[in-house]
Every structure is written in C-alpha cells, then in structure tokens.
mmCIF file of C-alpha atoms (C1' of nucleotides) in Angstrom:
data_model
loop_
_atom_site.group_PDB
_atom_site.id
_atom_site.type_symbol
_atom_site.label_atom_id
_atom_site.label_comp_id
_atom_site.label_asym_id
_atom_site.label_seq_id
_atom_site.Cartn_x
_atom_site.Cartn_y
_atom_site.Cartn_z
ATOM 1 C CA MET A 1 103.301 82.516 105.337
ATOM 2 C CA LEU A 2 100.041 84.359 104.758
ATOM 3 C CA ARG A 3 100.253 86.450 107.812
ATOM 4 C CA LEU A 4 97.429 88.743 108.633
ATOM 5 C CA SER A 5 98.706 92.242 109.669
ATOM 6 C CA THR A 6 98.036 93.358 113.173
ATOM 7 C CA LYS A 7 95.417 95.925 112.013
ATOM 8 C CA GLY A 8 93.381 93.284 110.892
ATOM 9 C CA GLN A 9 93.701 91.206 114.125
ATOM 10 C CA TYR A 10 93.320 94.182 116.302
ATOM 11 C CA GLY A 11 90.194 95.292 114.226
ATOM 12 C CA VAL A 12 88.340 92.224 114.643
ATOM 13 C CA ARG A 13 88.939 92.144 118.485
ATOM 14 C CA ALA A 14 87.971 95.775 118.778
ATOM 15 C CA MET A 15 84.717 95.056 116.755
ATOM 16 C CA PHE A 16 84.241 92.047 119.204
ATOM 17 C CA GLU A 17 84.567 94.527 122.202
ATOM 18 C CA ILE A 18 82.119 96.911 120.556
ATOM 19 C CA ALA A 19 79.700 94.180 119.892
ATOM 20 C CA ASN A 20 79.366 93.646 123.469
ATOM 21 C CA GLY A 21 77.757 96.949 123.777
ATOM 22 C CA TYR A 22 75.253 96.289 121.172
ATOM 23 C CA PRO A 23 72.523 97.631 120.724
ATOM 24 C CA ASP A 24 72.810 100.897 122.955
ATOM 25 C CA LYS A 25 75.818 100.864 125.190
ATOM 26 C CA PRO A 26 78.517 102.936 123.735
ATOM 27 C CA VAL A 27 81.986 101.408 124.353
ATOM 28 C CA THR A 28 84.906 103.808 124.813
ATOM 29 C CA ILE A 29 88.306 103.422 123.032
ATOM 30 C CA LYS A 30 89.865 103.276 126.503
ATOM 31 C CA GLU A 31 87.805 100.149 127.426
ATOM 32 C CA ILE A 32 88.889 98.378 124.172
ATOM 33 C CA SER A 33 92.492 99.470 124.900
ATOM 34 C CA GLU A 34 92.469 97.954 128.352
ATOM 35 C CA LYS A 35 90.542 94.810 127.377
ATOM 36 C CA GLN A 36 92.408 94.111 124.224
ATOM 37 C CA ALA A 37 95.880 95.370 125.199
ATOM 38 C CA VAL A 38 96.126 97.510 122.170
ATOM 39 C CA SER A 39 97.358 101.377 122.522
ATOM 40 C CA VAL A 40 94.699 103.992 122.303
ATOM 41 C CA ALA A 41 96.409 105.941 119.561
ATOM 42 C CA TYR A 42 96.615 102.827 117.416
ATOM 43 C CA LEU A 43 93.092 101.868 117.936
ATOM 44 C CA GLU A 44 92.160 105.181 116.784
ATOM 45 C CA GLN A 45 93.586 104.575 113.565
ATOM 46 C CA ILE A 46 91.742 101.423 113.151
ATOM 47 C CA LEU A 47 88.431 102.540 114.503
ATOM 48 C CA ASN A 48 88.691 105.594 112.344
ATOM 49 C CA LYS A 49 88.706 103.202 109.183
ATOM 50 C CA LEU A 50 86.135 101.056 110.698
ATOM 51 C CA ARG A 51 83.554 104.064 110.952
ATOM 52 C CA ASN A 52 84.374 105.419 107.735
ATOM 53 C CA GLY A 53 83.394 102.056 106.050
ATOM 54 C CA GLY A 54 79.983 102.368 107.782
ATOM 55 C CA LEU A 55 80.566 99.263 110.240
ATOM 56 C CA ILE A 56 80.472 101.417 113.394
ATOM 57 C CA LYS A 57 79.365 104.753 114.564
ATOM 58 C CA SER A 58 80.671 107.094 117.266
ATOM 59 C CA ILE A 59 79.089 109.393 119.736
ATOM 60 C CA LYS A 60 81.375 112.115 121.152
ATOM 61 C CA GLY A 61 81.262 113.736 124.824
ATOM 62 C CA PRO A 62 80.807 112.163 127.991
ATOM 63 C CA GLY A 63 79.279 108.764 128.118
ATOM 64 C CA GLY A 64 79.940 108.630 124.293
ATOM 65 C CA GLY A 65 81.884 105.714 122.375
ATOM 66 C CA TYR A 66 81.561 103.425 119.830
ATOM 67 C CA LEU A 67 78.477 101.341 118.431
ATOM 68 C CA LEU A 68 77.914 98.932 116.017
ATOM 69 C CA ASN A 69 76.141 100.137 112.896
ATOM 70 C CA LYS A 70 74.358 96.967 112.239
ATOM 71 C CA LYS A 71 73.290 93.716 113.932
ATOM 72 C CA PRO A 72 76.349 91.548 114.823
ATOM 73 C CA GLU A 73 75.033 88.759 112.591
ATOM 74 C CA LYS A 74 75.273 91.083 109.811
ATOM 75 C CA ILE A 75 78.708 92.028 110.172
ATOM 76 C CA SER A 76 81.079 89.503 108.636
ATOM 77 C CA ILE A 77 84.906 89.113 109.693
ATOM 78 C CA SER A 78 85.406 89.510 105.543
ATOM 79 C CA ALA A 79 83.761 93.035 105.816
ATOM 80 C CA ILE A 80 85.785 93.915 108.773
ATOM 81 C CA LEU A 81 89.387 92.972 107.170
ATOM 82 C CA LYS A 82 88.582 94.381 103.774
ATOM 83 C CA GLU A 83 87.875 97.773 105.545
ATOM 84 C CA LEU A 84 91.292 97.679 107.172
ATOM 85 C CA GLU A 85 93.406 95.744 104.852
ATOM 86 C CA GLY A 86 91.666 95.812 101.375
ATOM 87 C CA PRO A 87 90.537 92.822 99.448
ATOM 88 C CA VAL A 88 92.108 89.322 99.792
ATOM 89 C CA ALA A 89 95.106 89.430 97.128
ATOM 90 C CA ILE A 90 97.159 86.359 97.304
ATOM 91 C CA THR A 91 99.270 87.775 94.584
ATOM 92 C CA SER A 92 99.904 91.093 92.704
ATOM 93 C CA CYS A 93 97.998 90.056 89.635
ATOM 94 C CA LEU A 94 94.937 89.616 91.720
ATOM 95 C CA ASP A 95 94.745 92.774 93.157
ATOM 96 C CA PRO A 96 92.320 95.065 91.567
ATOM 97 C CA LYS A 97 94.730 98.073 91.722
ATOM 98 C CA GLU A 98 97.473 96.199 90.027
ATOM 99 C CA GLY A 99 96.860 93.659 87.324
ATOM 100 C CA CYS A 100 98.292 90.486 85.507
ATOM 101 C CA VAL A 101 101.250 91.294 83.189
ATOM 102 C CA ARG A 102 102.099 87.628 82.105
ATOM 103 C CA VAL A 103 99.665 85.792 80.457
ATOM 104 C CA ASP A 104 101.192 82.372 80.248
ATOM 105 C CA GLY A 105 101.292 82.085 84.014
ATOM 106 C CA CYS A 106 97.722 81.432 83.922
ATOM 107 C CA VAL A 107 97.904 78.064 85.501
ATOM 108 C CA THR A 108 99.110 79.639 88.702
ATOM 109 C CA TYR A 109 96.731 82.459 88.316
ATOM 110 C CA MET A 110 93.849 80.012 88.648
ATOM 111 C CA LEU A 111 95.451 78.646 91.621
ATOM 112 C CA TRP A 112 95.899 81.865 93.596
ATOM 113 C CA LYS A 113 92.489 82.765 92.414
ATOM 114 C CA SER A 114 90.850 79.633 93.655
ATOM 115 C CA LEU A 115 92.708 80.003 96.875
ATOM 116 C CA GLY A 116 91.518 83.600 97.349
ATOM 117 C CA GLU A 117 88.088 82.664 96.576
ATOM 118 C CA LYS A 118 88.190 79.952 99.384
ATOM 119 C CA ILE A 119 89.516 82.444 101.874
ATOM 120 C CA GLU A 120 86.809 85.122 101.227
ATOM 121 C CA GLY A 121 84.121 82.462 101.157
ATOM 122 C CA PHE A 122 85.035 81.438 104.655
ATOM 123 C CA LEU A 123 85.453 84.959 105.933
ATOM 124 C CA ASP A 124 82.114 85.560 104.591
ATOM 125 C CA THR A 125 80.124 83.230 106.356
ATOM 126 C CA VAL A 126 81.577 84.028 109.935
ATOM 127 C CA SER A 127 79.943 87.119 111.649
ATOM 128 C CA LEU A 128 80.559 88.867 114.640
ATOM 129 C CA LYS A 129 77.834 86.998 116.183
ATOM 130 C CA ASP A 130 79.572 83.702 115.572
ATOM 131 C CA LEU A 131 82.420 85.184 117.337
ATOM 132 C CA ILE A 132 80.357 86.042 120.493
ATOM 133 C CA THR A 133 78.210 82.876 120.717
ATOM 134 C CA GLY A 134 81.497 80.642 119.784
ATOM 135 C CA ALA A 135 79.345 79.118 116.972
ATOM 136 C CA LEU A 136 82.770 78.928 115.093
ATOM 137 C CA LEU A 137 83.657 75.868 117.496
ATOM 138 C CA GLU A 138 80.707 73.671 116.091
ATOM 139 C CA ARG A 139 81.085 74.943 112.525
ATOM 140 C CA THR A 140 84.777 73.967 112.302
ATOM 141 C CA ALA A 141 84.251 70.756 113.912
ATOM 142 C CA GLY A 142 81.799 69.811 111.209
ATOM 143 C CA LYS A 143 83.711 71.388 108.201
ATOM 144 C CA ILE A 144 87.179 70.650 108.960
ATOM 145 C CA LYS A 145 87.667 67.484 110.883
ATOM 146 C CA LYS A 146 88.280 64.521 108.647
ATOM 147 C CA LYS A 147 87.803 61.742 110.854
ATOM 148 C CA ALA A 148 84.186 61.201 111.977
ATOM 149 C CA MET B 1 95.557 91.173 102.639
ATOM 150 C CA LEU B 2 97.286 87.970 102.975
ATOM 151 C CA ARG B 3 99.540 88.462 100.143
ATOM 152 C CA LEU B 4 102.139 85.758 99.291
ATOM 153 C CA SER B 5 105.617 86.751 99.079
ATOM 154 C CA THR B 6 107.191 86.559 95.607
ATOM 155 C CA LYS B 7 109.449 83.874 96.827
ATOM 156 C CA GLY B 8 106.469 81.385 97.216
ATOM 157 C CA GLN B 9 104.973 82.569 93.808
ATOM 158 C CA TYR B 10 108.243 82.226 91.873
ATOM 159 C CA GLY B 11 108.998 78.990 93.781
ATOM 160 C CA VAL B 12 105.762 77.497 92.454
ATOM 161 C CA ARG B 13 106.246 78.798 89.020
ATOM 162 C CA ALA B 14 110.056 77.335 88.940
ATOM 163 C CA MET B 15 108.618 73.894 90.053
ATOM 164 C CA PHE B 16 106.347 73.687 87.347
ATOM 165 C CA GLU B 17 109.156 74.439 84.877
ATOM 166 C CA ILE B 18 111.164 71.764 86.543
ATOM 167 C CA ALA B 19 108.202 69.441 86.480
ATOM 168 C CA ASN B 20 108.174 69.917 82.616
ATOM 169 C CA GLY B 21 111.503 68.142 82.597
ATOM 170 C CA TYR B 22 110.135 65.177 84.354
ATOM 171 C CA PRO B 23 111.361 62.469 84.837
ATOM 172 C CA ASP B 24 114.787 62.815 83.374
ATOM 173 C CA LYS B 25 115.526 66.001 81.440
ATOM 174 C CA PRO B 26 117.484 68.577 83.872
ATOM 175 C CA VAL B 27 116.307 72.018 83.374
ATOM 176 C CA THR B 28 118.763 74.726 84.069
ATOM 177 C CA ILE B 29 118.332 77.820 86.161
ATOM 178 C CA LYS B 30 118.799 80.005 82.908
ATOM 179 C CA GLU B 31 115.680 78.255 81.241
ATOM 180 C CA ILE B 32 113.578 78.761 84.252
ATOM 181 C CA SER B 33 114.878 82.546 84.516
ATOM 182 C CA GLU B 34 113.940 83.262 81.019
ATOM 183 C CA LYS B 35 110.517 81.458 80.865
ATOM 184 C CA GLN B 36 109.230 82.787 84.114
ATOM 185 C CA ALA B 37 111.220 86.065 83.860
ATOM 186 C CA VAL B 38 112.950 86.007 87.339
ATOM 187 C CA SER B 39 116.565 86.570 87.837
ATOM 188 C CA VAL B 40 119.109 83.844 88.023
ATOM 189 C CA ALA B 41 120.636 85.123 91.252
ATOM 190 C CA TYR B 42 117.147 85.130 92.966
ATOM 191 C CA LEU B 43 116.138 81.705 91.693
ATOM 192 C CA GLU B 44 119.323 80.266 93.099
ATOM 193 C CA GLN B 45 118.046 81.147 96.767
ATOM 194 C CA ILE B 46 114.828 79.738 95.894
ATOM 195 C CA LEU B 47 115.826 76.462 94.337
ATOM 196 C CA ASN B 48 118.280 76.094 96.930
ATOM 197 C CA LYS B 49 115.814 76.048 99.551
ATOM 198 C CA LEU B 50 113.733 73.462 97.561
ATOM 199 C CA ARG B 51 116.617 71.323 97.248
ATOM 200 C CA ASN B 52 117.420 71.267 100.920
ATOM 201 C CA GLY B 53 113.861 70.396 101.407
ATOM 202 C CA GLY B 54 114.020 67.452 99.308
ATOM 203 C CA LEU B 55 111.607 68.479 96.746
ATOM 204 C CA ILE B 56 114.054 68.651 93.882
ATOM 205 C CA LYS B 57 117.668 67.534 93.123
ATOM 206 C CA SER B 58 120.472 69.096 91.111
ATOM 207 C CA ILE B 59 123.015 67.688 88.842
ATOM 208 C CA LYS B 60 126.185 69.722 88.145
ATOM 209 C CA GLY B 61 128.401 70.412 85.170
ATOM 210 C CA PRO B 62 127.516 70.614 81.505
ATOM 211 C CA GLY B 63 124.190 68.909 80.628
ATOM 212 C CA GLY B 64 123.244 69.662 84.438
ATOM 213 C CA GLY B 65 120.294 71.258 85.973
ATOM 214 C CA TYR B 66 117.497 70.617 88.361
ATOM 215 C CA LEU B 67 115.026 67.592 88.345
ATOM 216 C CA LEU B 68 111.864 66.774 90.519
ATOM 217 C CA ASN B 69 112.708 64.339 93.304
ATOM 218 C CA LYS B 70 109.308 62.957 93.431
ATOM 219 C CA LYS B 71 106.402 62.430 90.820
ATOM 220 C CA PRO B 72 104.498 65.550 90.162
ATOM 221 C CA GLU B 73 101.490 64.183 91.600
ATOM 222 C CA LYS B 74 103.156 63.452 94.783
ATOM 223 C CA ILE B 75 104.354 67.132 95.191
ATOM 224 C CA SER B 76 101.758 69.659 96.646
ATOM 225 C CA ILE B 77 101.514 73.472 96.475
ATOM 226 C CA SER B 78 101.372 73.074 100.152
ATOM 227 C CA ALA B 79 104.803 71.596 100.199
ATOM 228 C CA ILE B 80 106.275 73.992 98.109
ATOM 229 C CA LEU B 81 105.389 77.061 99.958
ATOM 230 C CA LYS B 82 106.031 75.438 103.277
ATOM 231 C CA GLU B 83 109.546 75.017 102.179
ATOM 232 C CA LEU B 84 110.115 78.589 101.093
ATOM 233 C CA GLU B 85 107.772 80.374 103.561
ATOM 234 C CA GLY B 86 107.242 78.218 106.674
ATOM 235 C CA PRO B 87 103.892 76.839 107.582
ATOM 236 C CA VAL B 88 100.696 78.834 107.154
ATOM 237 C CA ALA B 89 100.337 81.176 110.266
ATOM 238 C CA ILE B 90 97.636 83.869 109.954
ATOM 239 C CA THR B 91 98.822 85.270 113.251
ATOM 240 C CA SER B 92 101.792 84.971 115.431
ATOM 241 C CA CYS B 93 100.021 83.090 118.108
ATOM 242 C CA LEU B 94 99.488 80.328 115.484
ATOM 243 C CA ASP B 95 103.346 80.353 114.561
ATOM 244 C CA PRO B 96 104.990 77.400 116.052
ATOM 245 C CA LYS B 97 108.120 79.696 116.700
ATOM 246 C CA GLU B 98 106.078 82.091 118.764
ATOM 247 C CA GLY B 99 102.869 81.569 120.818
ATOM 248 C CA CYS B 100 99.722 82.647 122.187
ATOM 249 C CA VAL B 101 100.329 85.209 125.022
ATOM 250 C CA ARG B 102 96.643 86.199 125.786
ATOM 251 C CA VAL B 103 94.483 83.419 126.814
ATOM 252 C CA ASP B 104 90.994 85.421 126.470
ATOM 253 C CA GLY B 105 91.584 86.027 122.674
ATOM 254 C CA CYS B 106 90.703 82.301 122.076
ATOM 255 C CA VAL B 107 87.513 83.236 120.195
ATOM 256 C CA THR B 108 89.547 84.986 117.459
ATOM 257 C CA TYR B 109 92.347 82.178 117.993
ATOM 258 C CA MET B 110 89.551 79.664 116.636
ATOM 259 C CA LEU B 111 88.901 81.986 113.814
ATOM 260 C CA TRP B 112 92.392 82.207 112.623
ATOM 261 C CA LYS B 113 93.140 78.471 113.149
ATOM 262 C CA SER B 114 90.233 77.416 111.379
ATOM 263 C CA LEU B 115 91.061 79.913 108.521
ATOM 264 C CA GLY B 116 94.764 78.584 108.527
ATOM 265 C CA GLU B 117 93.378 74.968 108.461
ATOM 266 C CA LYS B 118 90.987 75.642 105.364
ATOM 267 C CA ILE B 119 94.009 77.262 103.580
ATOM 268 C CA GLU B 120 96.347 74.434 104.227
ATOM 269 C CA GLY B 121 93.757 71.918 103.341
ATOM 270 C CA PHE B 122 93.129 73.513 99.918
ATOM 271 C CA LEU B 123 96.872 73.649 99.208
ATOM 272 C CA ASP B 124 97.416 70.251 100.371
ATOM 273 C CA THR B 125 95.103 68.925 97.634
ATOM 274 C CA VAL B 126 96.552 70.686 94.620
ATOM 275 C CA SER B 127 99.639 69.006 93.148
ATOM 276 C CA LEU B 128 102.203 70.079 90.596
ATOM 277 C CA LYS B 129 100.321 67.753 88.154
ATOM 278 C CA ASP B 130 97.123 69.493 88.633
ATOM 279 C CA LEU B 131 99.014 72.344 87.589
ATOM 280 C CA ILE B 132 100.369 70.926 84.762
ATOM 281 C CA THR B 133 97.210 69.243 83.315
ATOM 282 C CA GLY B 134 94.906 72.243 84.501
ATOM 283 C CA ALA B 135 92.798 69.945 86.687
ATOM 284 C CA LEU B 136 92.421 73.118 88.919
ATOM 285 C CA LEU B 137 89.759 74.591 86.467
ATOM 286 C CA GLU B 138 87.474 71.747 86.642
ATOM 287 C CA ARG B 139 88.094 71.312 90.376
ATOM 288 C CA THR B 140 87.375 74.919 91.376
ATOM 289 C CA ALA B 141 84.230 75.011 89.246
ATOM 290 C CA GLY B 142 82.838 72.107 91.403
ATOM 291 C CA LYS B 143 84.014 73.151 94.734
ATOM 292 C CA ILE B 144 83.638 76.990 94.448
ATOM 293 C CA LYS B 145 80.831 77.912 92.249
ATOM 294 C CA LYS B 146 77.854 78.217 94.500
ATOM 295 C CA LYS B 147 75.104 78.317 91.662
ATOM 296 C CA ALA B 148 74.483 74.828 89.859
ATOM 297 C "C1'" DC C 1 83.297 126.355 130.135
ATOM 298 C "C1'" DT C 2 85.617 122.437 130.770
ATOM 299 C "C1'" DA C 3 86.456 117.931 130.728
ATOM 300 C "C1'" DA C 4 85.280 113.655 128.153
ATOM 301 C "C1'" DA C 5 85.780 111.871 124.012
ATOM 302 C "C1'" DC C 6 86.758 111.401 119.219
ATOM 303 C "C1'" DC C 7 89.739 113.141 114.945
ATOM 304 C "C1'" DT C 8 93.576 114.203 112.207
ATOM 305 C "C1'" DG C 9 98.002 114.117 110.283
ATOM 306 C "C1'" DA C 10 102.707 114.041 110.845
ATOM 307 C "C1'" DC C 11 106.280 111.208 111.874
ATOM 308 C "C1'" DC C 12 109.548 107.403 113.120
ATOM 309 C "C1'" DA C 13 112.200 103.025 114.191
ATOM 310 C "C1'" DA C 14 112.377 98.664 112.980
ATOM 311 C "C1'" DT C 15 111.586 94.950 110.070
ATOM 312 C "C1'" DC C 16 110.973 92.392 106.026
ATOM 313 C "C1'" DC C 17 111.127 92.091 100.868
ATOM 314 C "C1'" DA C 18 113.331 91.353 96.629
ATOM 315 C "C1'" DC C 19 116.972 91.499 94.835
ATOM 316 C "C1'" DT C 20 122.268 91.750 93.437
ATOM 317 C "C1'" DC C 21 127.015 90.491 93.944
ATOM 318 C "C1'" DA C 22 131.266 88.199 94.475
ATOM 319 C "C1'" DA C 23 133.487 84.296 95.209
ATOM 320 C "C1'" DC C 24 133.337 79.118 95.462
ATOM 321 C "C1'" DT C 25 132.920 74.067 94.467
ATOM 322 C "C1'" DA C 26 131.925 70.316 91.692
ATOM 323 C "C1'" DA C 27 131.323 67.622 87.539
ATOM 324 C "C1'" DA C 28 131.934 66.615 82.409
ATOM 325 C "C1'" DT C 29 134.655 66.385 78.516
ATOM 326 C "C1'" DA C 30 138.255 67.056 75.470
ATOM 327 C "C1'" DT D 1 144.490 67.960 83.706
ATOM 328 C "C1'" DA D 2 142.521 72.231 82.176
ATOM 329 C "C1'" DT D 3 138.559 74.197 80.711
ATOM 330 C "C1'" DT D 4 133.954 74.947 80.652
ATOM 331 C "C1'" DT D 5 129.411 74.664 82.554
ATOM 332 C "C1'" DA D 6 126.542 74.888 86.232
ATOM 333 C "C1'" DG D 7 125.147 74.587 90.883
ATOM 334 C "C1'" DT D 8 126.388 76.764 96.092
ATOM 335 C "C1'" DT D 9 126.868 79.801 99.413
ATOM 336 C "C1'" DG D 10 126.718 83.862 102.159
ATOM 337 C "C1'" DA D 11 126.790 88.738 102.630
ATOM 338 C "C1'" DG D 12 124.922 93.040 101.492
ATOM 339 C "C1'" DT D 13 121.440 96.778 100.123
ATOM 340 C "C1'" DG D 14 117.846 99.926 98.766
ATOM 341 C "C1'" DG D 15 113.125 100.742 99.380
ATOM 342 C "C1'" DA D 16 108.531 99.775 100.985
ATOM 343 C "C1'" DT D 17 105.715 98.285 105.026
ATOM 344 C "C1'" DT D 18 104.631 97.456 109.588
ATOM 345 C "C1'" DG D 19 103.669 98.879 113.765
ATOM 346 C "C1'" DG D 20 103.247 101.764 116.042
ATOM 347 C "C1'" DT D 21 103.654 106.991 118.707
ATOM 348 C "C1'" DC D 22 102.959 112.356 119.290
ATOM 349 C "C1'" DA D 23 101.008 116.548 119.252
ATOM 350 C "C1'" DG D 24 97.326 118.894 118.603
ATOM 351 C "C1'" DG D 25 92.898 119.643 117.212
ATOM 352 C "C1'" DT D 26 87.304 119.551 117.364
ATOM 353 C "C1'" DT D 27 82.860 118.400 119.087
ATOM 354 C "C1'" DT D 28 79.666 117.722 122.709
ATOM 355 C "C1'" DA D 29 77.665 116.682 127.316
ATOM 356 C "C1'" DG D 30 76.950 118.189 131.898
#
DNA sequence: CTAAACCTGACCAATCCACTCAACTAAATA
DNA sequence: TATTTAGTTGAGTGGATTGGTCAGGTTTAG
C-alpha cells in the first residue's frame, strides 16, 4: 500500500544526479539516463516539471544541461515530490482539489490527516544534501530504532 | 501522492461500525453499507479479506452478522490495512514480493525505507479503540503540533 | 550552419481500481 | 423440513491511471 509512482522515484534520483554537478557543472539528460537507467524521453517529462517548479534550471546548446536552482540543503524531498505528484493526499477528502462529502466520517478524517502530516513532516526534513552525504542513515538510526 | 485505495479506507470505516457492536452484537453488511455509504457487494469483498485475516468473524443466518475477533484496542489500523492492501511498500524495491535491482540506488533506498517505517510505526500505534474514543485528536495535538 | 541539447504534445499498451453480478452455502426458526 | 436470512465465492467490466514512447519542434554554442 501507499506506493509512490515512478515519476516521483525517478525525479528524486534525477535530482540527486543534478546535485552532483552543483554549483556549476551542467548535467545532461543523457548522463542522468545512463546513470539512473531511465529513458531520456521519460526524464524529459520529469525534468520539465521540476524546471517549471523552479527547482532546477537548464542551459541549452553544447556543454549545456541541468543545474540546481538552489543549494542542495535548501531542496527538500517533499518539494521534489510535490512538484511531480502534487501534495500528500492519503484520501480524496484531503485532496485540496476535491473535498470531504461525508461529515460523520470525521473520525477517520483525523486519522488520514494525521498520517499525511506525519509523512509530509518527515519529507520536509530530508534534503538533497542529506541524500548526498548519507545523513539519513544517522538520522533514522536515532529516530526509528526502538532498542537502544 | 501516496493515495490509499478505497478498499483500505472503506475497510477501516467498516471495522469501525463492527466495533460498535463489540463484544456481542453482530453487525450486518447491510447496516455497514447504509451507515458508511458503500455497496453491499463491495463490502463483501472487503469483509471477506478481513475475516480470512482473522480480524473479524461472521455468524450466518437470521440475527447474524460480523463481530470483532479481538478487543478494539488490540486491532491496529496497520493490521486492517495490511490485510486489505499488503504491507507498506513505497517503492517496488521495498515490496517483499519484488526486490531491489539496482544496488547503487541505496541512498534513495534508505529514504523510502525510513519513510515506510515511519508510516508503519504510526499506524501501529493507532487502534480501533482510539478511533472510537477520539483519542487521535489528543495524540496528534501532542505529537504533530510544532508550536507549544 | 549545424550539431548538441532541450521542449512540446500526441499517443499508446498495460495495469489497476472500484465496483457489479450471479450463483452458492450455511444456519435459524417456524 | 421448508423458508428465509445472511454470509461466501469467483468471474467480469468500464474507466482511469501509470508508465512510458515517438515525432517533430526550438534554441544556442561553436
């Protein structure tokens, strides 16, 4: 359950590759495609969205490619996923584009809302830099492990 | 992103209705259907899975219906959702039925793994009883709110 | 001016979702 | 034991979404 689509997954991996060129070495689609094993055509779709969202910028012509638009530590996983897949919305009631029809379902409403907030809270705290430096390993070790 | 299917959503709502009959008043599919606005035929599928999973039991014939198999506080939302939709698996690499093909993708692997654990951890701590008593409201107030 | 590189939109196969339908079996009660 | 209530099972289906591809642009450096 709660599977993330490939767009989101590939998007994060692509951002990771682009981050490796930070701050001034443009990374081409072809490079990303080869390193992450995703087709160029599909990557174009994904990178286009990320560019429109202001997370990356592109340089055309020979020697061109993609660059981060902000520092890696300023780009959260949450921001990447939101650009590609919209906000976290466990249920349709919680999707800003839809809404809650049944009012007496409020007990479960709070449940899904809480879960969504928890997920978003977590993704907000992880940045591209954390991905690069492997900071996630330490963090999760401290936060998730139950046994000291 | 990360939408839960209706099976999971309806399943939790159905369990909530059945919990209202705990410990000995069987709740019929029809009642659940009416109160939760879900078709009888679809509920049959859902309740069947939950019964096979040992979360509820059924009594046939007149006066029959569905009953919880355990105390409401012993049934977690996590257990309900797992029965209906399988384990949390943000990516296919984390699905026990599939697996990780690319090894160098381990940075994102940890990311999705951590997220999955966080989600599961949360769903484990919420029980049907919490849903009934509204305990979720207090809990989330304490856990999620950042500002004291 | 041409090749490298990005941009755009149409298109498509396959899968999954959210159900419905039809027919069956088991239990209770009259 | 006949009837009725109620759960059981499996197949089927229309529509939406996913996960891409393809063809043909346009822009820019050299």
